[in-house]
PDB file of C-alpha atoms in Angstrom:
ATOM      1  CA  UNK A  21       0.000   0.000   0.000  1.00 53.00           C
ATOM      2  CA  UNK A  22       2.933   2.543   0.796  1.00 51.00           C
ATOM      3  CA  UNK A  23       4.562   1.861  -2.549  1.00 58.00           C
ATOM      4  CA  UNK A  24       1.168   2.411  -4.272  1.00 56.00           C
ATOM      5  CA  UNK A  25       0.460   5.790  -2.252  1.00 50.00           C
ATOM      6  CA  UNK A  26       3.785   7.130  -3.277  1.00 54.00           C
ATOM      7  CA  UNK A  27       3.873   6.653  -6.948  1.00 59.00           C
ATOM      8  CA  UNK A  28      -0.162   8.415  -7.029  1.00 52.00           C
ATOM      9  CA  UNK A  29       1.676  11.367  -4.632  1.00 50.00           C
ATOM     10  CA  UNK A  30       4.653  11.782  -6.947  1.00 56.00           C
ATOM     11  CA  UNK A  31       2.319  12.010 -10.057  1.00 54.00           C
ATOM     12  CA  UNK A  32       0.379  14.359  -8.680  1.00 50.00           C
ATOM     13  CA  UNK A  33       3.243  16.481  -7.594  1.00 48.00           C
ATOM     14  CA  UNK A  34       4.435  16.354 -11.229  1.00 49.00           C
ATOM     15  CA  UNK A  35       1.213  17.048 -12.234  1.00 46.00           C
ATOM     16  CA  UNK A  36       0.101  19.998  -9.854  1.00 46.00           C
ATOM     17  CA  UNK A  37       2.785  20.614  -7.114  1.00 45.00           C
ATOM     18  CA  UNK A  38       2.961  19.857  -3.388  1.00 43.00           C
ATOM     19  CA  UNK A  39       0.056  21.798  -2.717  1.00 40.00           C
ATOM     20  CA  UNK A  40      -2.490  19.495  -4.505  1.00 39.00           C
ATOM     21  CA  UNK A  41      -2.065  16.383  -1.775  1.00 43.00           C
ATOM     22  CA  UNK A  42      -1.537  18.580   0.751  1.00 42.00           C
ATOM     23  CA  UNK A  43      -4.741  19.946   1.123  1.00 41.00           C
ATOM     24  CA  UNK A  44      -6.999  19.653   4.238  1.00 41.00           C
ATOM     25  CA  UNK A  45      -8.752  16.695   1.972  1.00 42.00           C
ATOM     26  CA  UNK A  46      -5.472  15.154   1.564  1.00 44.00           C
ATOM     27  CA  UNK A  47      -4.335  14.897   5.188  1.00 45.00           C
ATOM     28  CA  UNK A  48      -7.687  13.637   6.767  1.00 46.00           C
ATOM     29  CA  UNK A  49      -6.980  10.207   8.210  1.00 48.00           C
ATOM     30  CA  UNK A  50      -6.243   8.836  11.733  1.00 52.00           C
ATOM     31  CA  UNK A  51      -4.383   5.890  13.117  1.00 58.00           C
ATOM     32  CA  UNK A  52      -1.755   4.193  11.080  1.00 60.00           C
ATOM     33  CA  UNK A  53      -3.194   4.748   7.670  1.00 53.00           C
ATOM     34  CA  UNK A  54      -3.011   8.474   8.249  1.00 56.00           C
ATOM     35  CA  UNK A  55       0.784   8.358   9.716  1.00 61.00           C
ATOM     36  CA  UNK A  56       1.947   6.165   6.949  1.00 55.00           C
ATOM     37  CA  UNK A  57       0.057   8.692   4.324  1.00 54.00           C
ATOM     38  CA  UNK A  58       2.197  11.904   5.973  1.00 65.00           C
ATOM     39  CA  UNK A  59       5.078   9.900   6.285  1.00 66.00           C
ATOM     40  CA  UNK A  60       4.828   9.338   2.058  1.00 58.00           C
ATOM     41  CA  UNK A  61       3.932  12.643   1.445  1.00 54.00           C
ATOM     42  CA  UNK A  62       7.127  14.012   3.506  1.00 67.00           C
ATOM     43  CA  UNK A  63       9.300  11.406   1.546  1.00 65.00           C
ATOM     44  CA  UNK A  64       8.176  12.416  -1.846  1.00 52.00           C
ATOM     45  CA  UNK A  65       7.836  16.037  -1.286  1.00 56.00           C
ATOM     46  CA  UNK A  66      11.423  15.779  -0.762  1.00 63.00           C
ATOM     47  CA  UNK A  67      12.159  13.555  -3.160  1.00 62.00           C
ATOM     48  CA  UNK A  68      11.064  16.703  -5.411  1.00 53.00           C
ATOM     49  CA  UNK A  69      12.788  18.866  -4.563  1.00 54.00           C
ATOM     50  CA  UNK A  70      15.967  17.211  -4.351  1.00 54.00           C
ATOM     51  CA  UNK A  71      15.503  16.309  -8.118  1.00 51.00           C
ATOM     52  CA  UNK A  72      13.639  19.584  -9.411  1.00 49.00           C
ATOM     53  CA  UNK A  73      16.582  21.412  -9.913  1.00 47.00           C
ATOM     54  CA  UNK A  74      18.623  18.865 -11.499  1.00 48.00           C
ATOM     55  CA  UNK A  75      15.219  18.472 -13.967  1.00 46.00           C
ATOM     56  CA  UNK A  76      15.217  22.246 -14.026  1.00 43.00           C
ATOM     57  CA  UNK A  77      18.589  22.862 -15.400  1.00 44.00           C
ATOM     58  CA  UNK A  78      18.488  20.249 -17.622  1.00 45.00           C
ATOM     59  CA  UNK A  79      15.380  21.345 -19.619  1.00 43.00           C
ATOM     60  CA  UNK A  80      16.915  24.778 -19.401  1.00 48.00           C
ATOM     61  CA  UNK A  81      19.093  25.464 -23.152  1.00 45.00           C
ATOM     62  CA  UNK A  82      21.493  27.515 -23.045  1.00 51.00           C
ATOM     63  CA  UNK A  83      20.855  31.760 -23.815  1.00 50.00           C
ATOM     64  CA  UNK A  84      21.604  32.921 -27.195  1.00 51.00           C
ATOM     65  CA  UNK A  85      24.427  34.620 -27.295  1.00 56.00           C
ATOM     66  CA  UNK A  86      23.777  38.415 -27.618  1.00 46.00           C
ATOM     67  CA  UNK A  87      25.728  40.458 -30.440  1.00 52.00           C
ATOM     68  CA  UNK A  88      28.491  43.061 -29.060  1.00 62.00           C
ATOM     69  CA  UNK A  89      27.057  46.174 -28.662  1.00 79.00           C
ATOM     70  CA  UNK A  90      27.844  49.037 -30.968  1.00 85.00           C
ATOM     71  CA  UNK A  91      30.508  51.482 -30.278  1.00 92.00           C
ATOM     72  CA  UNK A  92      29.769  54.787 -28.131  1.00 94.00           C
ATOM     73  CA  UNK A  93      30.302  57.279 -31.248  1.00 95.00           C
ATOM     74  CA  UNK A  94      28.109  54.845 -33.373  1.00 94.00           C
ATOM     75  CA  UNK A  95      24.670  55.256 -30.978  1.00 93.00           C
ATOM     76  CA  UNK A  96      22.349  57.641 -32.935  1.00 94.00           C
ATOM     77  CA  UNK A  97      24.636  57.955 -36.000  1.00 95.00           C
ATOM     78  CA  UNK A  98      23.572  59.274 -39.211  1.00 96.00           C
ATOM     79  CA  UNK A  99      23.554  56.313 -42.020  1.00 97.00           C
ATOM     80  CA  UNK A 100      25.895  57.017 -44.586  1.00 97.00           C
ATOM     81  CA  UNK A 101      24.542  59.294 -47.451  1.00 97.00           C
ATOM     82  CA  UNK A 102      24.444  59.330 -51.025  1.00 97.00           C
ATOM     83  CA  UNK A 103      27.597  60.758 -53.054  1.00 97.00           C
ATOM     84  CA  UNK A 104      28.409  63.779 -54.049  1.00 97.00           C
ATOM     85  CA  UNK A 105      30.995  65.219 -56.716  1.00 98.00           C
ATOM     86  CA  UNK A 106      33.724  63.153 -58.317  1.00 97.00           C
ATOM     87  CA  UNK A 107      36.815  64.786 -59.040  1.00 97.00           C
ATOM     88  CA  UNK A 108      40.120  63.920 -60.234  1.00 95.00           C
ATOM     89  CA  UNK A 109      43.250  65.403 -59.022  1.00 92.00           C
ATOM     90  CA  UNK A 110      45.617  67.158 -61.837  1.00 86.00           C
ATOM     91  CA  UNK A 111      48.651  65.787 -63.542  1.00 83.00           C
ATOM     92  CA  UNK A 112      51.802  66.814 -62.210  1.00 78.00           C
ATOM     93  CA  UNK A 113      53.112  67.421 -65.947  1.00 71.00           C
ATOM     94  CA  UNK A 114      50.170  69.152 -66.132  1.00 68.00           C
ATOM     95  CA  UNK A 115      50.704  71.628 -63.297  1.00 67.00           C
ATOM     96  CA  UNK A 116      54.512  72.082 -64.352  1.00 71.00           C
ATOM     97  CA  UNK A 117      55.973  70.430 -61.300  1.00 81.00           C
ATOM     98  CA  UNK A 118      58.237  67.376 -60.473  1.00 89.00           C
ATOM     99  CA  UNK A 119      56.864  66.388 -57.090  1.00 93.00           C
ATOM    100  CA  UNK A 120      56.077  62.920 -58.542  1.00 92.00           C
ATOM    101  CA  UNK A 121      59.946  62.562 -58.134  1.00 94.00           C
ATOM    102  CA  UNK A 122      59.249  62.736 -54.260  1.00 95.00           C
ATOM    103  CA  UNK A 123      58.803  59.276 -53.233  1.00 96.00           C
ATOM    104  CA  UNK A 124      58.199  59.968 -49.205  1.00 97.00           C
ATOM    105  CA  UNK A 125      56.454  62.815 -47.166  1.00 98.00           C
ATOM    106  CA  UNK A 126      60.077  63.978 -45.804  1.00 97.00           C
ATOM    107  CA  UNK A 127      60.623  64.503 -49.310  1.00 97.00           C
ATOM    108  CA  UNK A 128      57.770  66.375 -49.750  1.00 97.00           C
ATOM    109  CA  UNK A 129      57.879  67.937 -46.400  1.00 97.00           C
ATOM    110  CA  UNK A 130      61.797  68.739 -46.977  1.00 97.00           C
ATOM    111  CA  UNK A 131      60.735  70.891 -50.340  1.00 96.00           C
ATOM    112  CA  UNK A 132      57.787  72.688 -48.751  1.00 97.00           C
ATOM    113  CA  UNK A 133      60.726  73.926 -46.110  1.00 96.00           C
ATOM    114  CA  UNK A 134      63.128  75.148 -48.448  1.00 95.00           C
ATOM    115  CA  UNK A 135      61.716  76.151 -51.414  1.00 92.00           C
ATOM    116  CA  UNK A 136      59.465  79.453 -51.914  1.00 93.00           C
ATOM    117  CA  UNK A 137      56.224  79.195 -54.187  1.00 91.00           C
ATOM    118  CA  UNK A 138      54.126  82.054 -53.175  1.00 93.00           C
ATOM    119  CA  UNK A 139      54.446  85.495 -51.558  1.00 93.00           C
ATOM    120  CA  UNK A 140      53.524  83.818 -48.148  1.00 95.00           C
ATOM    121  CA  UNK A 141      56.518  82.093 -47.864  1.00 95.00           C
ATOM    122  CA  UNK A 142      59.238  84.493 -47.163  1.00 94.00           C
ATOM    123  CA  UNK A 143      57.204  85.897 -44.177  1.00 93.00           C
ATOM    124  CA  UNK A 144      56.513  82.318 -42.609  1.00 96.00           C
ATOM    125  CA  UNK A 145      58.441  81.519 -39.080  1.00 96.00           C
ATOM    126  CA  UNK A 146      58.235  77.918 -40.050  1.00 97.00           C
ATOM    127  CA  UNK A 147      56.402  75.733 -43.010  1.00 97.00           C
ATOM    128  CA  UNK A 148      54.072  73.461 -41.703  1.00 98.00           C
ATOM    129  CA  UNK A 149      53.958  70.505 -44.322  1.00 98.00           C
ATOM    130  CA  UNK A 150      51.848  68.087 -42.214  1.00 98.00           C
ATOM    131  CA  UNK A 151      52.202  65.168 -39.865  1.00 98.00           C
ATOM    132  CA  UNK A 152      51.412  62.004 -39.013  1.00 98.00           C
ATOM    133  CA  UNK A 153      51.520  58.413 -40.150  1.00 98.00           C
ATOM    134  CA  UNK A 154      52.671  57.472 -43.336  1.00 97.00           C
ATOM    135  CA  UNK A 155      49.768  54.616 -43.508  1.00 97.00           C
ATOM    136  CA  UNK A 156      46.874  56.608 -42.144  1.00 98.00           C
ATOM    137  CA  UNK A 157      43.697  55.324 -43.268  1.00 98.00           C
ATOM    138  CA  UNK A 158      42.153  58.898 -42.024  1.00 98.00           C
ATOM    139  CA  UNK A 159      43.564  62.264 -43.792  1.00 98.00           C
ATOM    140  CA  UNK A 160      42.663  65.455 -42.758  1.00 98.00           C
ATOM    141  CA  UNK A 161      42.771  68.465 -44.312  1.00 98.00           C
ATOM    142  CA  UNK A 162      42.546  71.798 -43.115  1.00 98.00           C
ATOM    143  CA  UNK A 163      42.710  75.565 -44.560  1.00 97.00           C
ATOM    144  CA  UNK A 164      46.545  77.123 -43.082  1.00 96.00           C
ATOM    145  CA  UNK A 165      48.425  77.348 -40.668  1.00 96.00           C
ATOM    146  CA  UNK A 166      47.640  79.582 -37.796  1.00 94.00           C
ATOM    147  CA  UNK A 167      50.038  81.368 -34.964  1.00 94.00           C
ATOM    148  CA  UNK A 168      50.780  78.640 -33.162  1.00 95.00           C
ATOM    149  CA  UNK A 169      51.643  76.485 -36.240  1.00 96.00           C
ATOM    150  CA  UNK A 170      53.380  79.030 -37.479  1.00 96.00           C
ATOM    151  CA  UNK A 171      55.468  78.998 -34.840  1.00 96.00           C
ATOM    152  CA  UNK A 172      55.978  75.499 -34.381  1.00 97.00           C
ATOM    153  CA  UNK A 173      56.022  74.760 -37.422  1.00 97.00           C
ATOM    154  CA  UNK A 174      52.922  71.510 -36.354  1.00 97.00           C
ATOM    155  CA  UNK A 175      49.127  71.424 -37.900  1.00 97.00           C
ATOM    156  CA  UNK A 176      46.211  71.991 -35.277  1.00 96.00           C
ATOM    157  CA  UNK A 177      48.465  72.485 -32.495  1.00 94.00           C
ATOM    158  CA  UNK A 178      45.865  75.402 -31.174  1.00 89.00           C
ATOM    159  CA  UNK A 179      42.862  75.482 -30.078  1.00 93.00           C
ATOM    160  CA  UNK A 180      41.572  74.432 -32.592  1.00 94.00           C
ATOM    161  CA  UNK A 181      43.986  71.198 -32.473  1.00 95.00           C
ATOM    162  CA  UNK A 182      42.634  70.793 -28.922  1.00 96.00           C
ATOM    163  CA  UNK A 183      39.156  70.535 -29.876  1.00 97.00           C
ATOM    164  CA  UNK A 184      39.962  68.532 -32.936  1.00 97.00           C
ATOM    165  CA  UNK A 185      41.931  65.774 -30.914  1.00 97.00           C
ATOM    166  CA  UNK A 186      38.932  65.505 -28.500  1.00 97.00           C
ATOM    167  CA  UNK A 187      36.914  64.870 -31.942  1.00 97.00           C
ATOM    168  CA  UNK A 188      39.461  62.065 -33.211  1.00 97.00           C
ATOM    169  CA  UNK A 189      39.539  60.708 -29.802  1.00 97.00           C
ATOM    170  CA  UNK A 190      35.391  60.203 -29.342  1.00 97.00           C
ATOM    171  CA  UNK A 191      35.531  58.146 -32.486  1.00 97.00           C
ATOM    172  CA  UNK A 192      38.432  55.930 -31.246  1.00 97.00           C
ATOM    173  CA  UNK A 193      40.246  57.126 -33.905  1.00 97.00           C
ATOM    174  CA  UNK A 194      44.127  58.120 -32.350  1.00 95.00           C
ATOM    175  CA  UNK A 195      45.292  61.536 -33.361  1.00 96.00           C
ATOM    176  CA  UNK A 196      49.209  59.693 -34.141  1.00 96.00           C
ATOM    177  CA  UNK A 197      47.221  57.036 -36.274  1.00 97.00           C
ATOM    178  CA  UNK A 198      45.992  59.487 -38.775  1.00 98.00           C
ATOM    179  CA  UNK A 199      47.316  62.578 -41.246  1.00 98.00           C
ATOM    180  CA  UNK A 200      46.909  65.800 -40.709  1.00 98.00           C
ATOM    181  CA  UNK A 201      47.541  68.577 -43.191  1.00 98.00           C
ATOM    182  CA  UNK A 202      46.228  71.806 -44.682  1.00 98.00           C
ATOM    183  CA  UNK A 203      45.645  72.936 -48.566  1.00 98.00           C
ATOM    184  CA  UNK A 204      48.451  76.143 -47.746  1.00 97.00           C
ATOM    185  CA  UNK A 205      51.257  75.351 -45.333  1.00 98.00           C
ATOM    186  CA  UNK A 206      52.535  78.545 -44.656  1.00 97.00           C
ATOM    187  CA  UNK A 207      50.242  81.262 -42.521  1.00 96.00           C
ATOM    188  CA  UNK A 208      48.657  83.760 -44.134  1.00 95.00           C
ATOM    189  CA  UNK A 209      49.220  87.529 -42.830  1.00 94.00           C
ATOM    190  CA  UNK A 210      46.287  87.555 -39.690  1.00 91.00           C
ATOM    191  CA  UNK A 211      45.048  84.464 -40.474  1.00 90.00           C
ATOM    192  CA  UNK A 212      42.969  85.292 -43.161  1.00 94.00           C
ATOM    193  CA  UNK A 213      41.474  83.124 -46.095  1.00 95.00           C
ATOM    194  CA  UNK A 214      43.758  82.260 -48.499  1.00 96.00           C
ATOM    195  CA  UNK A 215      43.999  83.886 -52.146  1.00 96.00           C
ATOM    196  CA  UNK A 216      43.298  82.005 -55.282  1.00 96.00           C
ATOM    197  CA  UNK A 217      46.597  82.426 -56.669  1.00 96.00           C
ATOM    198  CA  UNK A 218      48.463  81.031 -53.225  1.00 97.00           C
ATOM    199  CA  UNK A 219      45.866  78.140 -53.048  1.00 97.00           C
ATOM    200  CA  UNK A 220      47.039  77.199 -56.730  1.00 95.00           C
ATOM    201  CA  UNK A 221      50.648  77.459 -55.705  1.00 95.00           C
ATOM    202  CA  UNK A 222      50.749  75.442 -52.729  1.00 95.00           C
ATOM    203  CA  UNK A 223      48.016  72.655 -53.439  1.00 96.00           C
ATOM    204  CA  UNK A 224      50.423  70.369 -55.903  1.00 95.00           C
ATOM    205  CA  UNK A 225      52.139  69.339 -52.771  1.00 96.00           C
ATOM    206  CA  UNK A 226      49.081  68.113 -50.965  1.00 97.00           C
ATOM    207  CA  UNK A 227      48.251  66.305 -54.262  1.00 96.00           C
ATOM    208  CA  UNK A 228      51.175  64.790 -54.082  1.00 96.00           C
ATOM    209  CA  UNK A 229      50.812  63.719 -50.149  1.00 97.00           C
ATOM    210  CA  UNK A 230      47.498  61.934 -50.710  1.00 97.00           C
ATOM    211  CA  UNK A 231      49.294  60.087 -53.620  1.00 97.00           C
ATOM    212  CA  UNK A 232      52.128  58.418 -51.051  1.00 97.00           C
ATOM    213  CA  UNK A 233      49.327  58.215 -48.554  1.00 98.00           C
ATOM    214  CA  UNK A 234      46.383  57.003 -50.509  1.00 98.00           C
ATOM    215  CA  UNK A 235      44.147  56.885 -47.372  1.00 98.00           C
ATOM    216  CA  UNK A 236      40.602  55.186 -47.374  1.00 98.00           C
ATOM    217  CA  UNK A 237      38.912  58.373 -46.167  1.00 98.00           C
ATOM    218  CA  UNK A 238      39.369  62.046 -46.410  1.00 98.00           C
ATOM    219  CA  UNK A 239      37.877  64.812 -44.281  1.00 98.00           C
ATOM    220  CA  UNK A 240      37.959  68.369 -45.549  1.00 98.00           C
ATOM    221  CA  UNK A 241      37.640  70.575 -42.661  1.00 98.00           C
ATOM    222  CA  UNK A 242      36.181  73.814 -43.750  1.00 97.00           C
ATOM    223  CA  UNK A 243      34.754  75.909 -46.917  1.00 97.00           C
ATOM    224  CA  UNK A 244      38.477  76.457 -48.026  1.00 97.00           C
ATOM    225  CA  UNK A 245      39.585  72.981 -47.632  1.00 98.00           C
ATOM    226  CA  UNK A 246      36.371  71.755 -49.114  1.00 98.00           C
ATOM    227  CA  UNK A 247      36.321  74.095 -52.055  1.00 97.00           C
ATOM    228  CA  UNK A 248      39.990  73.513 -52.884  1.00 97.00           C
ATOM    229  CA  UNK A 249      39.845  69.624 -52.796  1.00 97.00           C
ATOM    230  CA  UNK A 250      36.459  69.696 -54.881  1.00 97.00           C
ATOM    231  CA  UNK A 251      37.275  72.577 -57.708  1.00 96.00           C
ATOM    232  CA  UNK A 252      33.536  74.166 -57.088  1.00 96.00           C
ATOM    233  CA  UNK A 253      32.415  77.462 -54.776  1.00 95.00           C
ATOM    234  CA  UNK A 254      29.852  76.585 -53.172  1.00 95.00           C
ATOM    235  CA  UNK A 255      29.196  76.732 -49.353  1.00 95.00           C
ATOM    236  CA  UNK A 256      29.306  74.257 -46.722  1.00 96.00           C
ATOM    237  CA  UNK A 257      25.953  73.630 -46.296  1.00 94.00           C
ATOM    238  CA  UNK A 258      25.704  72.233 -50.277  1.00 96.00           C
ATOM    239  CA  UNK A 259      29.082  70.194 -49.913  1.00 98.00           C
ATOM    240  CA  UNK A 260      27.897  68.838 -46.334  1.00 98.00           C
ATOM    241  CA  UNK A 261      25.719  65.810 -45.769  1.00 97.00           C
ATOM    242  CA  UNK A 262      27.199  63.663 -49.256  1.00 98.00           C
ATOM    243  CA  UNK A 263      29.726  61.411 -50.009  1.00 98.00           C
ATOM    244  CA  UNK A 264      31.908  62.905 -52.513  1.00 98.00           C
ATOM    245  CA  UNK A 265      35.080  61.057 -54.117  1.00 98.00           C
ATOM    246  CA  UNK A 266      38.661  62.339 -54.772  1.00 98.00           C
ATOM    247  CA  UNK A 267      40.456  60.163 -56.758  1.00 97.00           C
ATOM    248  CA  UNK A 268      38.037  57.396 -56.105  1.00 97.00           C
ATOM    249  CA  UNK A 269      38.411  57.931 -52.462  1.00 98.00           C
ATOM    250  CA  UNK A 270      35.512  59.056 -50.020  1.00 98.00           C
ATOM    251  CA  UNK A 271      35.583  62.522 -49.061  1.00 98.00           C
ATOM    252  CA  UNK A 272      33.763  64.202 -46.549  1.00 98.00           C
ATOM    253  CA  UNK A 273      32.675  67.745 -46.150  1.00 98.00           C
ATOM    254  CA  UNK A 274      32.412  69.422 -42.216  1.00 98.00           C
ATOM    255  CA  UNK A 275      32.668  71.922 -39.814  1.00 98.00           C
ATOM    256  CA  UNK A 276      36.834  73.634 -39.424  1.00 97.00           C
ATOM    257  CA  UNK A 277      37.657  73.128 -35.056  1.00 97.00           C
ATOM    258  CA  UNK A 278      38.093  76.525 -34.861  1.00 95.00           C
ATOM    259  CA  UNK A 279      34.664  77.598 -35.983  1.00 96.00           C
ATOM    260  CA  UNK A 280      33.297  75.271 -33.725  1.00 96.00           C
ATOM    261  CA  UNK A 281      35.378  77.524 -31.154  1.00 96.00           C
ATOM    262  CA  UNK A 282      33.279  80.268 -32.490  1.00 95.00           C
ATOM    263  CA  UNK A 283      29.820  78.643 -32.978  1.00 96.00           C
ATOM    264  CA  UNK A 284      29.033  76.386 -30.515  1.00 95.00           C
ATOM    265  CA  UNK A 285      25.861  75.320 -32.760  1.00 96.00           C
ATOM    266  CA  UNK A 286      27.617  73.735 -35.540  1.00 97.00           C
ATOM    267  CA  UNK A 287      28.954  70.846 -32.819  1.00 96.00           C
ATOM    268  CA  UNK A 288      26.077  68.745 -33.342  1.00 97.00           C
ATOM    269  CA  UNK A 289      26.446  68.833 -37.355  1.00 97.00           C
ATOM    270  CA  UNK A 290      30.020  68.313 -36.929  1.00 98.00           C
ATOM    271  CA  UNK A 291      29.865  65.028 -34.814  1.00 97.00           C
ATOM    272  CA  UNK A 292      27.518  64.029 -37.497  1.00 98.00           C
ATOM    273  CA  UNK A 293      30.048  64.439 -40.317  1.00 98.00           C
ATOM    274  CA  UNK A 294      32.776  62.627 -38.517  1.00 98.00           C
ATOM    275  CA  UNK A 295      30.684  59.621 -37.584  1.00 98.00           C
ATOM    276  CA  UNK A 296      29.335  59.407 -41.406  1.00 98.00           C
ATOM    277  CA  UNK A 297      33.850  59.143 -42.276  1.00 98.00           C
ATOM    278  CA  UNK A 298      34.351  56.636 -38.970  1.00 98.00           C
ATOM    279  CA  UNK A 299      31.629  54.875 -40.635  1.00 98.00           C
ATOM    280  CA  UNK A 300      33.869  54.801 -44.249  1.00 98.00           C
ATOM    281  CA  UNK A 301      36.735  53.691 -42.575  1.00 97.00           C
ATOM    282  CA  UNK A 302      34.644  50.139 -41.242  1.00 94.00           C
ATOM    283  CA  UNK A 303      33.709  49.378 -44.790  1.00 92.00           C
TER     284      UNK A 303
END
């Protein structure tokens, strides 16, 4: 009788849990009968739970395994847009010069130093050719030099360098990992927007840069940058927001640091930009 008892209590604990035969109408008895019906139900409740977990773990698969999260910069990134201009860069026969001669940036760098092409260059403290890593998969390019490049003769070493390393930094993007140059490399008298005629001059030699270089993305910072590197006039707001090509490669149009300095506003359009080129650089 005990070994019948105990197989009907541990199918109905399987079936409905301890509390189904131990209700009031499950304990009613007196006598033996009644001791040797607790005594079962003690045994088996036991019994159950000495083996639910065991059951419970093994009817348990494993979790899914949940994809890495997305980087901090890419949360609430614009998707990348549709392109923009295609332009080729000129031939150097074309342009009169022999900088494809020049077969590393020192070289380059070492005839931007000594050799004058405009009417900026005798009044410069120092040239400021560029710097960086030879490799870079990031170039930037900037409008001139300013005071303090001028007198260290280092791009975006202001301010404006300041600000732009925080930028680099937010994208995980190291400031030593990529290029940094500008379309004129000596300063212009108070800082002010380069002419025509001393864009034309100095621009071969940041032809010739991207050539050694050949980075996967560029990133023209400013109207002057973005202007030179495109051929057009047209302002920032038409070049922004596309993916235009130089040479085949991706260029994108934003915000210079050190209007940013000025305009707190354009921050937001800015961080836009350079998330659409950390973007590029995943592809």
């Amino acid at each position: 009788m005990a070994d019948e008892w105990e197989r009907y209590l541990r199918q109905q604990i399987e079936l409905g849990g301890a509390e189904v035969v131990l209700s009031p109408a499950g304990t009613r008895g007196s006598g033996e009968a009644g001791k040797l019906f607790q005594e079962t139900v003690q045994r088996v409740t036991e019994r159950s739970k000495e083996t639910e977990p065991r059951a419970a773990s093994e009817r348990t698969s494993p979790l899914p395994r949940l994809p890495a999260s997305r980087p901090k910069w890419h949360q609430g990134a614009p998707p990348i847009p549709g392109p923009g201009l295609a332009v080729e860069s000129p031939e150097h026969h074309l342009l009169g010069d022999d900088l494809a001669s020049l077969a590393t940036l020192e070289e380059v760098a070492e005839r931007i130093r000594t050799t004058h092409c405009c009417g900026l260059c005798p009044h410069r403290i120092n040239a400021v050719p560029g710097e960086g890593d030879p490799n870079a998969k990031l170039f930037l390019v900037g409008e001139g030099p300013g005071a303090t490049e001028d007198a260290q003769g280092r791009p975006f070493v202001g301010q404006a360098g300041t600000l732009l390393n925080g930028i680099l930094e937010a994208i995980e993007v190291p400031r030593d990992s990529v290029y940094i140059t500008n379309i004129i490399k000596c300063r212009p008298p108070q800082n002010r927007k380069p002419l025509p005629d001393e864009i034309a001059a100095c621009i071969p030699y940041l032809h010739r840069q991207l050539e050694i270089i050949r980075p996967k993305v560029i990133l023209a910072l400013g109207s002057t940058a973005a202007e030179a590197m495109l051929g057009v006039r047209k302002s920032l707001g038409e070049l922004r927001g596309k993916v235009h090509t130089y040479n085949g490669i991706p260029l994108i149009v934003t915000y210079h640091p050190a209007a940013l300095l000025r305009n707190p506003n354009w921050k937001k359009p800015t961080w836009d930009d350079v998330r659409i080129a950390r973007q590029l650089l995943d592809r």
